[in-house]
Amino acid sequence: MADTEAKKAAAGDASPSAQLPKYLRSPIPRSIVALRQAHHADLKARAALLWQQSPRYARYSAFDKRLPGPGYLKTVANISRAQASIYFQLRSGHVALNQYLHRIAHDDERVSATCSACNISTESVHHFMLECPAYRRERHHLERLWRHRALDLRFLLSSRDALTSVLQYIKATGRFPHLGEV
């Protein structure tokens, strides 16, 4: 008989609660750890949804689809605040290059979007990192070290391995003098 009742319980047939002892009638309490894990999972899901709805997502996701979080923090953990700031600004496109300064009409309304180093093209992040002929010599180290991946802006601005060489390139261009030692 006990075996039959055990099989019924395993199949989902529960005893009527009136037949159970009083202490077994209420539902089993959830573990605090399980509740905390569920809460954190819900928070992460809501944060990811808010991030994807953010106007910054489109620009930032060109380099990294994930929400900036522990991976990014690990990447920038061993660099100065100024270096981390420039790195994030390059990734987001909100960096003091002429294209951005022209768009926001910074300081002088007559800021040209043209690169002041070469006067050939618009000074965008892509131009600054990969194309500007004025920085060809400085870019050579990246090309020698990373070969074909040195032409992939997504790799350069999202790879933890490339971070130091990217910061060295930025420092060598002299475009951001407040960068500090790399």
JSON list of N, CA and C in Angstrom, two decimals, residues 6-56:
[
{"chain": "A", "resi": 6, "resn": "ALA", "atom": "N", "xyz": [3.14, 6.01, -2.78]},
{"chain": "A", "resi": 6, "resn": "ALA", "atom": "CA", "xyz": [4.36, 6.70, -3.22]},
{"chain": "A", "resi": 6, "resn": "ALA", "atom": "C", "xyz": [4.33, 6.91, -4.72]},
{"chain": "A", "resi": 7, "resn": "LYS", "atom": "N", "xyz": [3.86, 5.90, -5.46]},
{"chain": "A", "resi": 7, "resn": "LYS", "atom": "CA", "xyz": [3.76, 6.03, -6.92]},
{"chain": "A", "resi": 7, "resn": "LYS", "atom": "C", "xyz": [2.75, 7.10, -7.31]},
{"chain": "A", "resi": 8, "resn": "LYS", "atom": "N", "xyz": [1.63, 7.18, -6.57]},
{"chain": "A", "resi": 8, "resn": "LYS", "atom": "CA", "xyz": [0.63, 8.21, -6.84]},
{"chain": "A", "resi": 8, "resn": "LYS", "atom": "C", "xyz": [1.22, 9.60, -6.60]},
{"chain": "A", "resi": 9, "resn": "ALA", "atom": "N", "xyz": [1.95, 9.75, -5.50]},
{"chain": "A", "resi": 9, "resn": "ALA", "atom": "CA", "xyz": [2.55, 11.04, -5.17]},
{"chain": "A", "resi": 9, "resn": "ALA", "atom": "C", "xyz": [3.57, 11.44, -6.22]},
{"chain": "A", "resi": 10, "resn": "ALA", "atom": "N", "xyz": [4.35, 10.46, -6.69]},
{"chain": "A", "resi": 10, "resn": "ALA", "atom": "CA", "xyz": [5.35, 10.75, -7.72]},
{"chain": "A", "resi": 10, "resn": "ALA", "atom": "C", "xyz": [4.69, 11.13, -9.03]},
{"chain": "A", "resi": 11, "resn": "ALA", "atom": "N", "xyz": [3.51, 10.59, -9.29]},
{"chain": "A", "resi": 11, "resn": "ALA", "atom": "CA", "xyz": [2.79, 10.90, -10.52]},
{"chain": "A", "resi": 11, "resn": "ALA", "atom": "C", "xyz": [2.09, 12.26, -10.43]},
{"chain": "A", "resi": 12, "resn": "GLY", "atom": "N", "xyz": [2.10, 12.85, -9.25]},
{"chain": "A", "resi": 12, "resn": "GLY", "atom": "CA", "xyz": [1.48, 14.17, -9.10]},
{"chain": "A", "resi": 12, "resn": "GLY", "atom": "C", "xyz": [0.18, 14.14, -8.34]},
{"chain": "A", "resi": 13, "resn": "ASP", "atom": "N", "xyz": [-0.27, 12.96, -7.99]},
{"chain": "A", "resi": 13, "resn": "ASP", "atom": "CA", "xyz": [-1.50, 12.86, -7.19]},
{"chain": "A", "resi": 13, "resn": "ASP", "atom": "C", "xyz": [-1.14, 13.13, -5.74]},
{"chain": "A", "resi": 14, "resn": "ALA", "atom": "N", "xyz": [-1.58, 14.25, -5.22]},
{"chain": "A", "resi": 14, "resn": "ALA", "atom": "CA", "xyz": [-1.27, 14.62, -3.84]},
{"chain": "A", "resi": 14, "resn": "ALA", "atom": "C", "xyz": [-2.41, 14.19, -2.93]},
{"chain": "A", "resi": 15, "resn": "SER", "atom": "N", "xyz": [-2.07, 13.98, -1.71]},
{"chain": "A", "resi": 15, "resn": "SER", "atom": "CA", "xyz": [-3.10, 13.66, -0.71]},
{"chain": "A", "resi": 15, "resn": "SER", "atom": "C", "xyz": [-3.94, 14.90, -0.47]},
{"chain": "A", "resi": 16, "resn": "PRO", "atom": "N", "xyz": [-5.19, 14.73, -0.18]},
{"chain": "A", "resi": 16, "resn": "PRO", "atom": "CA", "xyz": [-6.01, 15.90, 0.17]},
{"chain": "A", "resi": 16, "resn": "PRO", "atom": "C", "xyz": [-5.41, 16.58, 1.40]},
{"chain": "A", "resi": 17, "resn": "SER", "atom": "N", "xyz": [-5.37, 17.90, 1.39]},
{"chain": "A", "resi": 17, "resn": "SER", "atom": "CA", "xyz": [-4.68, 18.60, 2.48]},
{"chain": "A", "resi": 17, "resn": "SER", "atom": "C", "xyz": [-5.33, 18.36, 3.83]},
{"chain": "A", "resi": 18, "resn": "ALA", "atom": "N", "xyz": [-6.61, 18.03, 3.87]},
{"chain": "A", "resi": 18, "resn": "ALA", "atom": "CA", "xyz": [-7.28, 17.77, 5.15]},
{"chain": "A", "resi": 18, "resn": "ALA", "atom": "C", "xyz": [-6.71, 16.52, 5.81]},
{"chain": "A", "resi": 19, "resn": "GLN", "atom": "N", "xyz": [-6.17, 15.59, 5.01]},
{"chain": "A", "resi": 19, "resn": "GLN", "atom": "CA", "xyz": [-5.62, 14.35, 5.56]},
{"chain": "A", "resi": 19, "resn": "GLN", "atom": "C", "xyz": [-4.17, 14.52, 6.02]},
{"chain": "A", "resi": 20, "resn": "LEU", "atom": "N", "xyz": [-3.53, 15.62, 5.64]},
{"chain": "A", "resi": 20, "resn": "LEU", "atom": "CA", "xyz": [-2.13, 15.84, 6.00]},
{"chain": "A", "resi": 20, "resn": "LEU", "atom": "C", "xyz": [-2.02, 16.45, 7.39]},
{"chain": "A", "resi": 21, "resn": "PRO", "atom": "N", "xyz": [-0.90, 16.20, 8.07]},
{"chain": "A", "resi": 21, "resn": "PRO", "atom": "CA", "xyz": [-0.68, 16.89, 9.34]},
{"chain": "A", "resi": 21, "resn": "PRO", "atom": "C", "xyz": [-0.63, 18.40, 9.09]},
{"chain": "A", "resi": 22, "resn": "LYS", "atom": "N", "xyz": [-0.96, 19.18, 10.10]},
{"chain": "A", "resi": 22, "resn": "LYS", "atom": "CA", "xyz": [-1.10, 20.62, 9.94]},
{"chain": "A", "resi": 22, "resn": "LYS", "atom": "C", "xyz": [0.19, 21.26, 9.40]},
{"chain": "A", "resi": 23, "resn": "TYR", "atom": "N", "xyz": [1.35, 20.83, 9.86]},
{"chain": "A", "resi": 23, "resn": "TYR", "atom": "CA", "xyz": [2.62, 21.45, 9.44]},
{"chain": "A", "resi": 23, "resn": "TYR", "atom": "C", "xyz": [2.98, 21.14, 7.98]},
{"chain": "A", "resi": 24, "resn": "LEU", "atom": "N", "xyz": [2.31, 20.17, 7.35]},
{"chain": "A", "resi": 24, "resn": "LEU", "atom": "CA", "xyz": [2.57, 19.84, 5.95]},
{"chain": "A", "resi": 24, "resn": "LEU", "atom": "C", "xyz": [1.54, 20.45, 4.99]},
{"chain": "A", "resi": 25, "resn": "ARG", "atom": "N", "xyz": [0.55, 21.14, 5.51]},
{"chain": "A", "resi": 25, "resn": "ARG", "atom": "CA", "xyz": [-0.51, 21.69, 4.67]},
{"chain": "A", "resi": 25, "resn": "ARG", "atom": "C", "xyz": [-0.08, 22.94, 3.89]},
{"chain": "A", "resi": 26, "resn": "SER", "atom": "N", "xyz": [0.81, 23.72, 4.45]},
{"chain": "A", "resi": 26, "resn": "SER", "atom": "CA", "xyz": [1.25, 24.93, 3.74]},
{"chain": "A", "resi": 26, "resn": "SER", "atom": "C", "xyz": [2.34, 24.56, 2.73]},
{"chain": "A", "resi": 27, "resn": "PRO", "atom": "N", "xyz": [2.50, 25.39, 1.70]},
{"chain": "A", "resi": 27, "resn": "PRO", "atom": "CA", "xyz": [3.52, 25.06, 0.70]},
{"chain": "A", "resi": 27, "resn": "PRO", "atom": "C", "xyz": [4.93, 25.10, 1.31]},
{"chain": "A", "resi": 28, "resn": "ILE", "atom": "N", "xyz": [5.80, 24.35, 0.69]},
{"chain": "A", "resi": 28, "resn": "ILE", "atom": "CA", "xyz": [7.19, 24.30, 1.17]},
{"chain": "A", "resi": 28, "resn": "ILE", "atom": "C", "xyz": [7.83, 25.67, 0.95]},
{"chain": "A", "resi": 29, "resn": "PRO", "atom": "N", "xyz": [8.47, 26.20, 1.99]},
{"chain": "A", "resi": 29, "resn": "PRO", "atom": "CA", "xyz": [9.09, 27.53, 1.81]},
{"chain": "A", "resi": 29, "resn": "PRO", "atom": "C", "xyz": [10.22, 27.47, 0.79]},
{"chain": "A", "resi": 30, "resn": "ARG", "atom": "N", "xyz": [10.36, 28.56, 0.03]},
{"chain": "A", "resi": 30, "resn": "ARG", "atom": "CA", "xyz": [11.44, 28.63, -0.96]},
{"chain": "A", "resi": 30, "resn": "ARG", "atom": "C", "xyz": [12.73, 28.99, -0.25]},
{"chain": "A", "resi": 31, "resn": "SER", "atom": "N", "xyz": [13.80, 28.52, -0.80]},
{"chain": "A", "resi": 31, "resn": "SER", "atom": "CA", "xyz": [15.09, 28.84, -0.20]},
{"chain": "A", "resi": 31, "resn": "SER", "atom": "C", "xyz": [15.45, 30.29, -0.50]},
{"chain": "A", "resi": 32, "resn": "ILE", "atom": "N", "xyz": [16.10, 30.93, 0.44]},
{"chain": "A", "resi": 32, "resn": "ILE", "atom": "CA", "xyz": [16.51, 32.33, 0.27]},
{"chain": "A", "resi": 32, "resn": "ILE", "atom": "C", "xyz": [17.48, 32.44, -0.90]},
{"chain": "A", "resi": 33, "resn": "VAL", "atom": "N", "xyz": [18.35, 31.48, -1.05]},
{"chain": "A", "resi": 33, "resn": "VAL", "atom": "CA", "xyz": [19.32, 31.49, -2.14]},
{"chain": "A", "resi": 33, "resn": "VAL", "atom": "C", "xyz": [18.60, 31.43, -3.49]},
{"chain": "A", "resi": 34, "resn": "ALA", "atom": "N", "xyz": [17.60, 30.55, -3.59]},
{"chain": "A", "resi": 34, "resn": "ALA", "atom": "CA", "xyz": [16.85, 30.43, -4.85]},
{"chain": "A", "resi": 34, "resn": "ALA", "atom": "C", "xyz": [16.09, 31.72, -5.15]},
{"chain": "A", "resi": 35, "resn": "LEU", "atom": "N", "xyz": [15.50, 32.33, -4.12]},
{"chain": "A", "resi": 35, "resn": "LEU", "atom": "CA", "xyz": [14.80, 33.60, -4.32]},
{"chain": "A", "resi": 35, "resn": "LEU", "atom": "C", "xyz": [15.76, 34.69, -4.78]},
{"chain": "A", "resi": 36, "resn": "ARG", "atom": "N", "xyz": [16.93, 34.73, -4.17]},
{"chain": "A", "resi": 36, "resn": "ARG", "atom": "CA", "xyz": [17.93, 35.74, -4.54]},
{"chain": "A", "resi": 36, "resn": "ARG", "atom": "C", "xyz": [18.40, 35.52, -5.98]},
{"chain": "A", "resi": 37, "resn": "GLN", "atom": "N", "xyz": [18.63, 34.28, -6.36]},
{"chain": "A", "resi": 37, "resn": "GLN", "atom": "CA", "xyz": [19.05, 33.99, -7.74]},
{"chain": "A", "resi": 37, "resn": "GLN", "atom": "C", "xyz": [17.97, 34.39, -8.74]},
{"chain": "A", "resi": 38, "resn": "ALA", "atom": "N", "xyz": [16.73, 34.10, -8.42]},
{"chain": "A", "resi": 38, "resn": "ALA", "atom": "CA", "xyz": [15.63, 34.47, -9.31]},
{"chain": "A", "resi": 38, "resn": "ALA", "atom": "C", "xyz": [15.52, 35.99, -9.43]},
{"chain": "A", "resi": 39, "resn": "HIS", "atom": "N", "xyz": [15.69, 36.68, -8.31]},
{"chain": "A", "resi": 39, "resn": "HIS", "atom": "CA", "xyz": [15.63, 38.15, -8.31]},
{"chain": "A", "resi": 39, "resn": "HIS", "atom": "C", "xyz": [16.75, 38.73, -9.18]},
{"chain": "A", "resi": 40, "resn": "HIS", "atom": "N", "xyz": [17.97, 38.22, -9.02]},
{"chain": "A", "resi": 40, "resn": "HIS", "atom": "CA", "xyz": [19.10, 38.71, -9.82]},
{"chain": "A", "resi": 40, "resn": "HIS", "atom": "C", "xyz": [18.91, 38.41, -11.30]},
{"chain": "A", "resi": 41, "resn": "ALA", "atom": "N", "xyz": [18.38, 37.25, -11.61]},
{"chain": "A", "resi": 41, "resn": "ALA", "atom": "CA", "xyz": [18.12, 36.91, -13.02]},
{"chain": "A", "resi": 41, "resn": "ALA", "atom": "C", "xyz": [17.08, 37.87, -13.60]},
{"chain": "A", "resi": 42, "resn": "ASP", "atom": "N", "xyz": [16.05, 38.19, -12.82]},
{"chain": "A", "resi": 42, "resn": "ASP", "atom": "CA", "xyz": [15.03, 39.14, -13.28]},
{"chain": "A", "resi": 42, "resn": "ASP", "atom": "C", "xyz": [15.64, 40.53, -13.48]},
{"chain": "A", "resi": 43, "resn": "LEU", "atom": "N", "xyz": [16.47, 40.97, -12.55]},
{"chain": "A", "resi": 43, "resn": "LEU", "atom": "CA", "xyz": [17.13, 42.28, -12.68]},
{"chain": "A", "resi": 43, "resn": "LEU", "atom": "C", "xyz": [18.00, 42.34, -13.94]},
{"chain": "A", "resi": 44, "resn": "LYS", "atom": "N", "xyz": [18.76, 41.27, -14.18]},
{"chain": "A", "resi": 44, "resn": "LYS", "atom": "CA", "xyz": [19.63, 41.23, -15.36]},
{"chain": "A", "resi": 44, "resn": "LYS", "atom": "C", "xyz": [18.81, 41.30, -16.64]},
{"chain": "A", "resi": 45, "resn": "ALA", "atom": "N", "xyz": [17.70, 40.57, -16.67]},
{"chain": "A", "resi": 45, "resn": "ALA", "atom": "CA", "xyz": [16.85, 40.57, -17.87]},
{"chain": "A", "resi": 45, "resn": "ALA", "atom": "C", "xyz": [16.25, 41.96, -18.10]},
{"chain": "A", "resi": 46, "resn": "ARG", "atom": "N", "xyz": [15.80, 42.61, -17.03]},
{"chain": "A", "resi": 46, "resn": "ARG", "atom": "CA", "xyz": [15.23, 43.96, -17.18]},
{"chain": "A", "resi": 46, "resn": "ARG", "atom": "C", "xyz": [16.30, 44.96, -17.59]},
{"chain": "A", "resi": 47, "resn": "ALA", "atom": "N", "xyz": [17.51, 44.84, -17.02]},
{"chain": "A", "resi": 47, "resn": "ALA", "atom": "CA", "xyz": [18.60, 45.76, -17.39]},
{"chain": "A", "resi": 47, "resn": "ALA", "atom": "C", "xyz": [18.97, 45.58, -18.85]},
{"chain": "A", "resi": 48, "resn": "ALA", "atom": "N", "xyz": [19.03, 44.33, -19.31]},
{"chain": "A", "resi": 48, "resn": "ALA", "atom": "CA", "xyz": [19.36, 44.06, -20.71]},
{"chain": "A", "resi": 48, "resn": "ALA", "atom": "C", "xyz": [18.30, 44.66, -21.64]},
{"chain": "A", "resi": 49, "resn": "LEU", "atom": "N", "xyz": [17.03, 44.54, -21.26]},
{"chain": "A", "resi": 49, "resn": "LEU", "atom": "CA", "xyz": [15.95, 45.10, -22.07]},
{"chain": "A", "resi": 49, "resn": "LEU", "atom": "C", "xyz": [16.05, 46.63, -22.12]},
{"chain": "A", "resi": 50, "resn": "LEU", "atom": "N", "xyz": [16.29, 47.26, -20.97]},
{"chain": "A", "resi": 50, "resn": "LEU", "atom": "CA", "xyz": [16.45, 48.72, -20.93]},
{"chain": "A", "resi": 50, "resn": "LEU", "atom": "C", "xyz": [17.64, 49.15, -21.77]},
{"chain": "A", "resi": 51, "resn": "TRP", "atom": "N", "xyz": [18.73, 48.38, -21.70]},
{"chain": "A", "resi": 51, "resn": "TRP", "atom": "CA", "xyz": [19.94, 48.71, -22.48]},
{"chain": "A", "resi": 51, "resn": "TRP", "atom": "C", "xyz": [19.64, 48.66, -23.97]},
{"chain": "A", "resi": 52, "resn": "GLN", "atom": "N", "xyz": [18.92, 47.63, -24.41]},
{"chain": "A", "resi": 52, "resn": "GLN", "atom": "CA", "xyz": [18.60, 47.49, -25.83]},
{"chain": "A", "resi": 52, "resn": "GLN", "atom": "C", "xyz": [17.65, 48.58, -26.32]},
{"chain": "A", "resi": 53, "resn": "GLN", "atom": "N", "xyz": [16.88, 49.15, -25.42]},
{"chain": "A", "resi": 53, "resn": "GLN", "atom": "CA", "xyz": [15.97, 50.24, -25.79]},
{"chain": "A", "resi": 53, "resn": "GLN", "atom": "C", "xyz": [16.65, 51.61, -25.69]},
{"chain": "A", "resi": 54, "resn": "SER", "atom": "N", "xyz": [17.84, 51.64, -25.14]},
{"chain": "A", "resi": 54, "resn": "SER", "atom": "CA", "xyz": [18.57, 52.90, -24.96]},
{"chain": "A", "resi": 54, "resn": "SER", "atom": "C", "xyz": [19.04, 53.46, -26.30]},
{"chain": "A", "resi": 55, "resn": "PRO", "atom": "N", "xyz": [19.05, 54.78, -26.46]},
{"chain": "A", "resi": 55, "resn": "PRO", "atom": "CA", "xyz": [19.55, 55.36, -27.72]},
{"chain": "A", "resi": 55, "resn": "PRO", "atom": "C", "xyz": [21.04, 55.11, -27.92]},
{"chain": "A", "resi": 56, "resn": "ARG", "atom": "N", "xyz": [21.76, 54.79, -26.86]},
{"chain": "A", "resi": 56, "resn": "ARG", "atom": "CA", "xyz": [23.20, 54.53, -26.97]},
{"chain": "A", "resi": 56, "resn": "ARG", "atom": "C", "xyz": [23.51, 53.11, -27.46]}
]
